[in-house]
Amino acid sequence: MTNLAQERLAIAVGAAAAAEEVLDVTTRYVKEREAFGRPLAGLQHVRFEIAEMATECAVTRTFVDHCVAEHGRGRLDAVHASMAKWWATELQKRVADRCLQLHGGYGYMSEYRVARAFLDSRVQTIYGGTTEIMKEIIGRSLLA
């Protein structure tokens, strides 16, 4: 129990990095893949999806980095570790899902990294404490 905050932070760091990686893979893919006679990146919807995911990843990275710094100072508490774990793992799952969608049918082919990222993302919200447990910890601290 004494290392739960550190474990949850480590999961958050991995989740944030995984979200950024699958977004990077997808960004390269939509620049190369053509549909309707032009790269997918030429479609406004695709640009909006990439912009939203990039912003969510940047905001998440900032919070996770803050938590890492607090951990290094010995000041990371269970609540902030739970926030980081909940948010980053749910982001990883959401980004992997959206990236898979941008890959279309190729997203389900195991040769593509996005398919593996999609499969790997699901367990992140479970181990180290489920998303619901993270919310319970956070909620209790706010309403105590």
GROMACS .gro file of N, CA and C in nm:
model
  432
    1MET      N    1   0.081  -0.120   0.000
    1MET     CA    2   0.000   0.000   0.000
    1MET      C    3   0.085   0.127   0.000
    2THR      N    4   0.206   0.120   0.054
    2THR     CA    5   0.287   0.241   0.065
    2THR      C    6   0.339   0.289  -0.070
    3ASN      N    7   0.342   0.202  -0.170
    3ASN     CA    8   0.395   0.241  -0.301
    3ASN      C    9   0.286   0.257  -0.407
    4LEU      N   10   0.160   0.261  -0.366
    4LEU     CA   11   0.052   0.271  -0.464
    4LEU      C   12   0.060   0.400  -0.545
    5ALA      N   13   0.088   0.511  -0.481
    5ALA     CA   14   0.096   0.638  -0.555
    5ALA      C   15   0.205   0.630  -0.662
    6GLN      N   16   0.319   0.573  -0.627
    6GLN     CA   17   0.428   0.560  -0.723
    6GLN      C   18   0.389   0.465  -0.837
    7GLU      N   19   0.325   0.354  -0.803
    7GLU     CA   20   0.280   0.260  -0.906
    7GLU      C   21   0.181   0.326  -1.000
    8ARG      N   22   0.087   0.400  -0.945
    8ARG     CA   23  -0.014   0.466  -1.029
    8ARG      C   24   0.049   0.574  -1.115
    9LEU      N   25   0.146   0.643  -1.062
    9LEU     CA   26   0.217   0.743  -1.141
    9LEU      C   27   0.292   0.676  -1.256
   10ALA      N   28   0.356   0.565  -1.229
   10ALA     CA   29   0.428   0.493  -1.335
   10ALA      C   30   0.333   0.449  -1.445
   11ILE      N   31   0.215   0.404  -1.408
   11ILE     CA   32   0.114   0.365  -1.507
   11ILE      C   33   0.072   0.488  -1.588
   12ALA      N   34   0.054   0.600  -1.520
   12ALA     CA   35   0.015   0.724  -1.588
   12ALA      C   36   0.121   0.769  -1.688
   13VAL      N   37   0.247   0.760  -1.649
   13VAL     CA   38   0.356   0.797  -1.739
   13VAL      C   39   0.354   0.709  -1.864
   14GLY      N   40   0.340   0.579  -1.844
   14GLY     CA   41   0.334   0.486  -1.957
   14GLY      C   42   0.214   0.511  -2.047
   15ALA      N   43   0.101   0.541  -1.986
   15ALA     CA   44  -0.021   0.566  -2.063
   15ALA      C   45  -0.009   0.694  -2.146
   16ALA      N   46   0.045   0.798  -2.086
   16ALA     CA   47   0.062   0.924  -2.159
   16ALA      C   48   0.158   0.904  -2.277
   17ALA      N   49   0.266   0.833  -2.253
   17ALA     CA   50   0.363   0.806  -2.361
   17ALA      C   51   0.301   0.721  -2.471
   18ALA      N   52   0.221   0.621  -2.433
   18ALA     CA   53   0.156   0.534  -2.531
   18ALA      C   54   0.056   0.613  -2.616
   19ALA      N   55  -0.017   0.704  -2.553
   19ALA     CA   56  -0.112   0.787  -2.628
   19ALA      C   57  -0.038   0.874  -2.729
   20GLU      N   58   0.072   0.933  -2.685
   20GLU     CA   59   0.151   1.017  -2.775
   20GLU      C   60   0.208   0.935  -2.891
   21GLU      N   61   0.251   0.814  -2.862
   21GLU     CA   62   0.310   0.729  -2.966
   21GLU      C   63   0.206   0.690  -3.071
   22VAL      N   64   0.089   0.645  -3.028
   22VAL     CA   65  -0.012   0.604  -3.126
   22VAL      C   66  -0.061   0.725  -3.206
   23LEU      N   67  -0.064   0.840  -3.143
   23LEU     CA   68  -0.099   0.962  -3.217
   23LEU      C   69   0.006   0.995  -3.321
   24ASP      N   70   0.133   0.980  -3.285
   24ASP     CA   71   0.241   1.005  -3.381
   24ASP      C   72   0.233   0.909  -3.500
   25VAL      N   73   0.210   0.782  -3.472
   25VAL     CA   74   0.194   0.681  -3.577
   25VAL      C   75   0.078   0.719  -3.669
   26THR      N   76  -0.030   0.761  -3.610
   26THR     CA   77  -0.150   0.795  -3.687
   26THR      C   78  -0.130   0.923  -3.767
   27THR      N   79  -0.062   1.019  -3.709
   27THR     CA   80  -0.034   1.144  -3.781
   27THR      C   81   0.046   1.115  -3.908
   28ARG      N   82   0.147   1.031  -3.895
   28ARG     CA   83   0.225   0.992  -4.014
   28ARG      C   84   0.137   0.918  -4.115
   29TYR      N   85   0.050   0.830  -4.065
   29TYR     CA   86  -0.036   0.751  -4.152
   29TYR      C   87  -0.131   0.841  -4.233
   30VAL      N   88  -0.197   0.936  -4.168
   30VAL     CA   89  -0.294   1.018  -4.240
   30VAL      C   90  -0.227   1.112  -4.340
   31LYS      N   91  -0.099   1.140  -4.321
   31LYS     CA   92  -0.026   1.221  -4.419
   31LYS      C   93   0.003   1.140  -4.545
   32GLU      N   94   0.018   1.008  -4.529
   32GLU     CA   95   0.054   0.922  -4.641
   32GLU      C   96  -0.066   0.858  -4.710
   33ARG      N   97  -0.166   0.821  -4.635
   33ARG     CA   98  -0.281   0.747  -4.687
   33ARG      C   99  -0.373   0.840  -4.765
   34GLU      N  100  -0.411   0.796  -4.884
   34GLU     CA  101  -0.499   0.877  -4.967
   34GLU      C  102  -0.640   0.820  -4.972
   35ALA      N  103  -0.735   0.910  -4.976
   35ALA     CA  104  -0.876   0.877  -4.996
   35ALA      C  105  -0.937   0.995  -5.072
   36PHE      N  106  -1.024   0.964  -5.163
   36PHE     CA  107  -1.088   1.068  -5.244
   36PHE      C  108  -0.985   1.152  -5.320
   37GLY      N  109  -0.875   1.086  -5.358
   37GLY     CA  110  -0.775   1.151  -5.440
   37GLY      C  111  -0.679   1.243  -5.369
   38ARG      N  112  -0.679   1.243  -5.237
   38ARG     CA  113  -0.585   1.327  -5.163
   38ARG      C  114  -0.556   1.261  -5.029
   39PRO      N  115  -0.446   1.305  -4.964
   39PRO     CA  116  -0.413   1.247  -4.833
   39PRO      C  117  -0.526   1.269  -4.733
   40LEU      N  118  -0.544   1.174  -4.644
   40LEU     CA  119  -0.646   1.189  -4.540
   40LEU      C  120  -0.624   1.318  -4.461
   41ALA      N  121  -0.499   1.359  -4.446
   41ALA     CA  122  -0.466   1.481  -4.372
   41ALA      C  123  -0.528   1.604  -4.437
   42GLY      N  124  -0.570   1.594  -4.563
   42GLY     CA  125  -0.634   1.706  -4.631
   42GLY      C  126  -0.780   1.724  -4.592
   43LEU      N  127  -0.835   1.629  -4.518
   43LEU     CA  128  -0.975   1.637  -4.477
   43LEU      C  129  -0.986   1.712  -4.344
   44GLN      N  130  -1.076   1.808  -4.338
   44GLN     CA  131  -1.089   1.889  -4.218
   44GLN      C  132  -1.119   1.805  -4.095
   45HIS      N  133  -1.206   1.707  -4.107
   45HIS     CA  134  -1.240   1.623  -3.992
   45HIS      C  135  -1.116   1.554  -3.936
   46VAL      N  136  -1.032   1.505  -4.023
   46VAL     CA  137  -0.909   1.438  -3.979
   46VAL      C  138  -0.818   1.538  -3.907
   47ARG      N  139  -0.805   1.656  -3.962
   47ARG     CA  140  -0.722   1.758  -3.895
   47ARG      C  141  -0.779   1.794  -3.758
   48PHE      N  142  -0.911   1.803  -3.747
   48PHE     CA  143  -0.973   1.832  -3.618
   48PHE      C  144  -0.946   1.720  -3.518
   49GLU      N  145  -0.958   1.596  -3.562
   49GLU     CA  146  -0.933   1.481  -3.473
   49GLU      C  147  -0.788   1.484  -3.422
   50ILE      N  148  -0.695   1.505  -3.513
   50ILE     CA  149  -0.553   1.510  -3.475
   50ILE      C  150  -0.529   1.626  -3.380
   51ALA      N  151  -0.587   1.742  -3.409
   51ALA     CA  152  -0.570   1.860  -3.323
   51ALA      C  153  -0.623   1.834  -3.183
   52GLU      N  154  -0.740   1.774  -3.173
   52GLU     CA  155  -0.799   1.746  -3.042
   52GLU      C  156  -0.714   1.648  -2.963
   53MET      N  157  -0.671   1.541  -3.029
   53MET     CA  158  -0.590   1.442  -2.958
   53MET      C  159  -0.455   1.500  -2.916
   54ALA      N  160  -0.393   1.580  -3.003
   54ALA     CA  161  -0.264   1.641  -2.969
   54ALA      C  162  -0.278   1.734  -2.849
   55THR      N  163  -0.386   1.808  -2.844
   55THR     CA  164  -0.408   1.899  -2.732
   55THR      C  165  -0.431   1.821  -2.603
   56GLU      N  166  -0.514   1.717  -2.610
   56GLU     CA  167  -0.540   1.634  -2.491
   56GLU      C  168  -0.411   1.568  -2.442
   57CYS      N  169  -0.328   1.522  -2.534
   57CYS     CA  170  -0.200   1.461  -2.495
   57CYS      C  171  -0.108   1.564  -2.429
   58ALA      N  172  -0.103   1.684  -2.484
   58ALA     CA  173  -0.016   1.788  -2.428
   58ALA      C  174  -0.061   1.827  -2.288
   59VAL      N  175  -0.190   1.842  -2.268
   59VAL     CA  176  -0.242   1.878  -2.136
   59VAL      C  177  -0.214   1.766  -2.036
   60THR      N  178  -0.235   1.643  -2.080
   60THR     CA  179  -0.210   1.528  -1.992
   60THR      C  180  -0.063   1.520  -1.956
   61ARG      N  181   0.023   1.538  -2.055
   61ARG     CA  182   0.167   1.532  -2.030
   61ARG      C  183   0.208   1.637  -1.927
   62THR      N  184   0.152   1.754  -1.937
   62THR     CA  185   0.185   1.861  -1.842
   62THR      C  186   0.148   1.821  -1.700
   63PHE      N  187   0.028   1.765  -1.681
   63PHE     CA  188  -0.014   1.724  -1.547
   63PHE      C  189   0.070   1.607  -1.497
   64VAL      N  190   0.095   1.510  -1.583
   64VAL     CA  191   0.176   1.394  -1.542
   64VAL      C  192   0.317   1.440  -1.506
   65ASP      N  193   0.375   1.529  -1.585
   65ASP     CA  194   0.508   1.581  -1.553
   65ASP      C  195   0.509   1.652  -1.418
   66HIS      N  196   0.402   1.726  -1.390
   66HIS     CA  197   0.390   1.792  -1.260
   66HIS      C  198   0.389   1.688  -1.148
   67CYS      N  199   0.315   1.580  -1.168
   67CYS     CA  200   0.309   1.474  -1.066
   67CYS      C  201   0.444   1.407  -1.049
   68VAL      N  202   0.517   1.387  -1.157
   68VAL     CA  203   0.651   1.329  -1.148
   68VAL      C  204   0.742   1.421  -1.065
   69ALA      N  205   0.733   1.550  -1.091
   69ALA     CA  206   0.814   1.646  -1.015
   69ALA      C  207   0.776   1.642  -0.867
   70GLU      N  208   0.648   1.635  -0.838
   70GLU     CA  209   0.602   1.628  -0.699
   70GLU      C  210   0.650   1.498  -0.633
   71HIS      N  211   0.648   1.391  -0.707
   71HIS     CA  212   0.698   1.264  -0.654
   71HIS      C  213   0.847   1.275  -0.620
   72GLY      N  214   0.923   1.339  -0.709
   72GLY     CA  215   1.065   1.358  -0.686
   72GLY      C  216   1.094   1.441  -0.561
   73ARG      N  217   1.002   1.528  -0.527
   73ARG     CA  218   1.015   1.611  -0.406
   73ARG      C  219   0.955   1.543  -0.282
   74GLY      N  220   0.900   1.423  -0.302
   74GLY     CA  221   0.838   1.351  -0.192
   74GLY      C  222   0.701   1.406  -0.153
   75ARG      N  223   0.635   1.476  -0.246
   75ARG     CA  224   0.508   1.541  -0.215
   75ARG      C  225   0.389   1.489  -0.294
   76LEU      N  226   0.406   1.382  -0.370
   76LEU     CA  227   0.293   1.329  -0.447
   76LEU      C  228   0.200   1.254  -0.352
   77ASP      N  229   0.074   1.295  -0.350
   77ASP     CA  230  -0.022   1.227  -0.264
   77ASP      C  231  -0.107   1.129  -0.345
   78ALA      N  232  -0.182   1.048  -0.274
   78ALA     CA  233  -0.264   0.944  -0.337
   78ALA      C  234  -0.368   1.003  -0.431
   79VAL      N  235  -0.420   1.118  -0.396
   79VAL     CA  236  -0.525   1.180  -0.478
   79VAL      C  237  -0.470   1.222  -0.614
   80HIS      N  238  -0.359   1.292  -0.615
   80HIS     CA  239  -0.304   1.337  -0.743
   80HIS      C  240  -0.250   1.220  -0.826
   81ALA      N  241  -0.195   1.121  -0.761
   81ALA     CA  242  -0.153   1.000  -0.833
   81ALA      C  243  -0.273   0.931  -0.895
   82SER      N  244  -0.385   0.928  -0.823
   82SER     CA  245  -0.508   0.869  -0.876
   82SER      C  246  -0.562   0.950  -0.992
   83MET      N  247  -0.556   1.082  -0.981
   83MET     CA  248  -0.599   1.168  -1.092
   83MET      C  249  -0.517   1.140  -1.218
   84ALA      N  250  -0.385   1.133  -1.199
   84ALA     CA  251  -0.296   1.110  -1.313
   84ALA      C  252  -0.322   0.974  -1.375
   85LYS      N  253  -0.336   0.872  -1.292
   85LYS     CA  254  -0.360   0.736  -1.343
   85LYS      C  255  -0.492   0.728  -1.416
   86TRP      N  256  -0.597   0.782  -1.356
   86TRP     CA  257  -0.730   0.779  -1.419
   86TRP      C  258  -0.727   0.853  -1.552
   87TRP      N  259  -0.683   0.976  -1.550
   87TRP     CA  260  -0.691   1.058  -1.669
   87TRP      C  261  -0.603   1.004  -1.782
   88ALA      N  262  -0.480   0.970  -1.752
   88ALA     CA  263  -0.387   0.926  -1.856
   88ALA      C  264  -0.428   0.793  -1.917
   89THR      N  265  -0.477   0.700  -1.836
   89THR     CA  266  -0.516   0.570  -1.892
   89THR      C  267  -0.644   0.580  -1.975
   90GLU      N  268  -0.736   0.662  -1.931
   90GLU     CA  269  -0.858   0.683  -2.011
   90GLU      C  270  -0.824   0.757  -2.140
   91LEU      N  271  -0.729   0.850  -2.132
   91LEU     CA  272  -0.684   0.918  -2.253
   91LEU      C  273  -0.620   0.819  -2.349
   92GLN      N  274  -0.535   0.732  -2.297
   92GLN     CA  275  -0.471   0.632  -2.383
   92GLN      C  276  -0.576   0.549  -2.456
   93LYS      N  277  -0.676   0.506  -2.384
   93LYS     CA  278  -0.783   0.425  -2.444
   93LYS      C  279  -0.859   0.504  -2.550
   94ARG      N  280  -0.891   0.628  -2.519
   94ARG     CA  281  -0.967   0.713  -2.610
   94ARG      C  282  -0.887   0.746  -2.736
   95VAL      N  283  -0.760   0.780  -2.719
   95VAL     CA  284  -0.675   0.813  -2.834
   95VAL      C  285  -0.654   0.690  -2.922
   96ALA      N  286  -0.630   0.576  -2.863
   96ALA     CA  287  -0.612   0.453  -2.942
   96ALA      C  288  -0.738   0.423  -3.023
   97ASP      N  289  -0.853   0.443  -2.962
   97ASP     CA  290  -0.979   0.418  -3.033
   97ASP      C  291  -0.996   0.514  -3.150
   98ARG      N  292  -0.970   0.640  -3.127
   98ARG     CA  293  -0.985   0.740  -3.234
   98ARG      C  294  -0.882   0.719  -3.345
   99CYS      N  295  -0.761   0.681  -3.307
   99CYS     CA  296  -0.658   0.654  -3.407
   99CYS      C  297  -0.693   0.532  -3.490
  100LEU      N  298  -0.747   0.431  -3.425
  100LEU     CA  299  -0.790   0.312  -3.498
  100LEU      C  300  -0.895   0.352  -3.601
  101GLN      N  301  -0.988   0.437  -3.563
  101GLN     CA  302  -1.092   0.484  -3.654
  101GLN      C  303  -1.031   0.554  -3.775
  102LEU      N  304  -0.929   0.634  -3.753
  102LEU     CA  305  -0.865   0.705  -3.864
  102LEU      C  306  -0.790   0.610  -3.957
  103HIS      N  307  -0.752   0.495  -3.906
  103HIS     CA  308  -0.687   0.394  -3.991
  103HIS      C  309  -0.789   0.313  -4.071
  104GLY      N  310  -0.914   0.326  -4.039
  104GLY     CA  311  -1.018   0.250  -4.109
  104GLY      C  312  -0.998   0.100  -4.088
  105GLY      N  313  -1.025   0.022  -4.190
  105GLY     CA  314  -1.014  -0.124  -4.180
  105GLY      C  315  -0.875  -0.171  -4.144
  106TYR      N  316  -0.774  -0.096  -4.183
  106TYR     CA  317  -0.637  -0.134  -4.148
  106TYR      C  318  -0.615  -0.132  -3.997
  107GLY      N  319  -0.694  -0.055  -3.927
  107GLY     CA  320  -0.680  -0.046  -3.783
  107GLY      C  321  -0.701  -0.177  -3.711
  108TYR      N  322  -0.772  -0.270  -3.774
  108TYR     CA  323  -0.798  -0.400  -3.711
  108TYR      C  324  -0.695  -0.506  -3.749
  109MET      N  325  -0.605  -0.473  -3.837
  109MET     CA  326  -0.505  -0.569  -3.881
  109MET      C  327  -0.387  -0.567  -3.784
  110SER      N  328  -0.354  -0.683  -3.730
  110SER     CA  329  -0.252  -0.689  -3.625
  110SER      C  330  -0.114  -0.644  -3.672
  111GLU      N  331  -0.091  -0.636  -3.802
  111GLU     CA  332   0.038  -0.587  -3.852
  111GLU      C  333   0.054  -0.438  -3.825
  112TYR      N  334  -0.055  -0.369  -3.804
  112TYR     CA  335  -0.050  -0.226  -3.780
  112TYR      C  336  -0.038  -0.198  -3.630
  113ARG      N  337   0.051  -0.106  -3.596
  113ARG     CA  338   0.076  -0.075  -3.455
  113ARG      C  339  -0.048  -0.022  -3.386
  114VAL      N  340  -0.136   0.042  -3.460
  114VAL     CA  341  -0.256   0.098  -3.398
  114VAL      C  342  -0.346  -0.013  -3.345
  115ALA      N  343  -0.350  -0.128  -3.410
  115ALA     CA  344  -0.432  -0.240  -3.361
  115ALA      C  345  -0.378  -0.290  -3.227
  116ARG      N  346  -0.248  -0.303  -3.218
  116ARG     CA  347  -0.188  -0.347  -3.091
  116ARG      C  348  -0.205  -0.241  -2.983
  117ALA      N  349  -0.192  -0.115  -3.020
  117ALA     CA  350  -0.211  -0.007  -2.923
  117ALA      C  351  -0.354  -0.007  -2.870
  118PHE      N  352  -0.448  -0.034  -2.956
  118PHE     CA  353  -0.589  -0.040  -2.916
  118PHE      C  354  -0.611  -0.153  -2.816
  119LEU      N  355  -0.556  -0.269  -2.845
  119LEU     CA  356  -0.570  -0.383  -2.754
  119LEU      C  357  -0.500  -0.357  -2.621
  120ASP      N  358  -0.380  -0.302  -2.628
  120ASP     CA  359  -0.302  -0.279  -2.506
  120ASP      C  360  -0.364  -0.172  -2.417
  121SER      N  361  -0.435  -0.079  -2.475
  121SER     CA  362  -0.488   0.033  -2.397
  121SER      C  363  -0.596  -0.008  -2.298
  122ARG      N  364  -0.667  -0.112  -2.329
  122ARG     CA  365  -0.783  -0.147  -2.246
  122ARG      C  366  -0.746  -0.186  -2.104
  123VAL      N  367  -0.640  -0.262  -2.087
  123VAL     CA  368  -0.603  -0.309  -1.954
  123VAL      C  369  -0.552  -0.195  -1.865
  124GLN      N  370  -0.504  -0.089  -1.926
  124GLN     CA  371  -0.448   0.022  -1.848
  124GLN      C  372  -0.548   0.079  -1.748
  125THR      N  373  -0.675   0.080  -1.783
  125THR     CA  374  -0.777   0.137  -1.695
  125THR      C  375  -0.817   0.041  -1.584
  126ILE      N  376  -0.756  -0.077  -1.583
  126ILE     CA  377  -0.794  -0.180  -1.485
  126ILE      C  378  -0.685  -0.200  -1.381
  127TYR      N  379  -0.563  -0.234  -1.424
  127TYR     CA  380  -0.462  -0.266  -1.323
  127TYR      C  381  -0.410  -0.142  -1.254
  128GLY      N  382  -0.359  -0.163  -1.134
  128GLY     CA  383  -0.317  -0.050  -1.051
  128GLY      C  384  -0.436   0.020  -0.987
  129GLY      N  385  -0.554  -0.036  -1.005
  129GLY     CA  386  -0.678   0.023  -0.955
  129GLY      C  387  -0.761   0.071  -1.073
  130THR      N  388  -0.884   0.028  -1.078
  130THR     CA  389  -0.971   0.064  -1.190
  130THR      C  390  -1.001   0.214  -1.190
  131THR      N  391  -1.050   0.261  -1.302
  131THR     CA  392  -1.090   0.401  -1.313
  131THR      C  393  -1.190   0.437  -1.204
  132GLU      N  394  -1.282   0.346  -1.177
  132GLU     CA  395  -1.385   0.373  -1.075
  132GLU      C  396  -1.322   0.388  -0.936
  133ILE      N  397  -1.221   0.307  -0.906
  133ILE     CA  398  -1.151   0.319  -0.778
  133ILE      C  399  -1.078   0.453  -0.771
  134MET      N  400  -1.015   0.494  -0.882
  134MET     CA  401  -0.947   0.623  -0.884
  134MET      C  402  -1.046   0.736  -0.854
  135LYS      N  403  -1.162   0.731  -0.916
  135LYS     CA  404  -1.263   0.833  -0.893
  135LYS      C  405  -1.313   0.830  -0.748
  136GLU      N  406  -1.323   0.712  -0.693
  136GLU     CA  407  -1.365   0.700  -0.552
  136GLU      C  408  -1.265   0.766  -0.459
  137ILE      N  409  -1.137   0.743  -0.483
  137ILE     CA  410  -1.031   0.803  -0.401
  137ILE      C  411  -1.038   0.956  -0.412
  138ILE      N  412  -1.050   1.003  -0.535
  138ILE     CA  413  -1.056   1.148  -0.558
  138ILE      C  414  -1.182   1.207  -0.494
  139GLY      N  415  -1.296   1.144  -0.519
  139GLY     CA  416  -1.422   1.193  -0.466
  139GLY      C  417  -1.424   1.197  -0.315
  140ARG      N  418  -1.375   1.092  -0.252
  140ARG     CA  419  -1.370   1.089  -0.105
  140ARG      C  420  -1.286   1.204  -0.050
  141SER      N  421  -1.174   1.231  -0.116
  141SER     CA  422  -1.086   1.338  -0.067
  141SER      C  423  -1.153   1.474  -0.079
  142LEU      N  424  -1.233   1.492  -0.180
  142LEU     CA  425  -1.298   1.621  -0.202
  142LEU      C  426  -1.421   1.641  -0.115
  143LEU      N  427  -1.483   1.529  -0.078
  143LEU     CA  428  -1.609   1.538  -0.003
  143LEU      C  429  -1.597   1.494   0.142
  144ALA      N  430  -1.474   1.475   0.188
  144ALA     CA  431  -1.454   1.432   0.327
  144ALA      C  432  -1.481   1.542   0.425
   0.00000   0.00000   0.00000
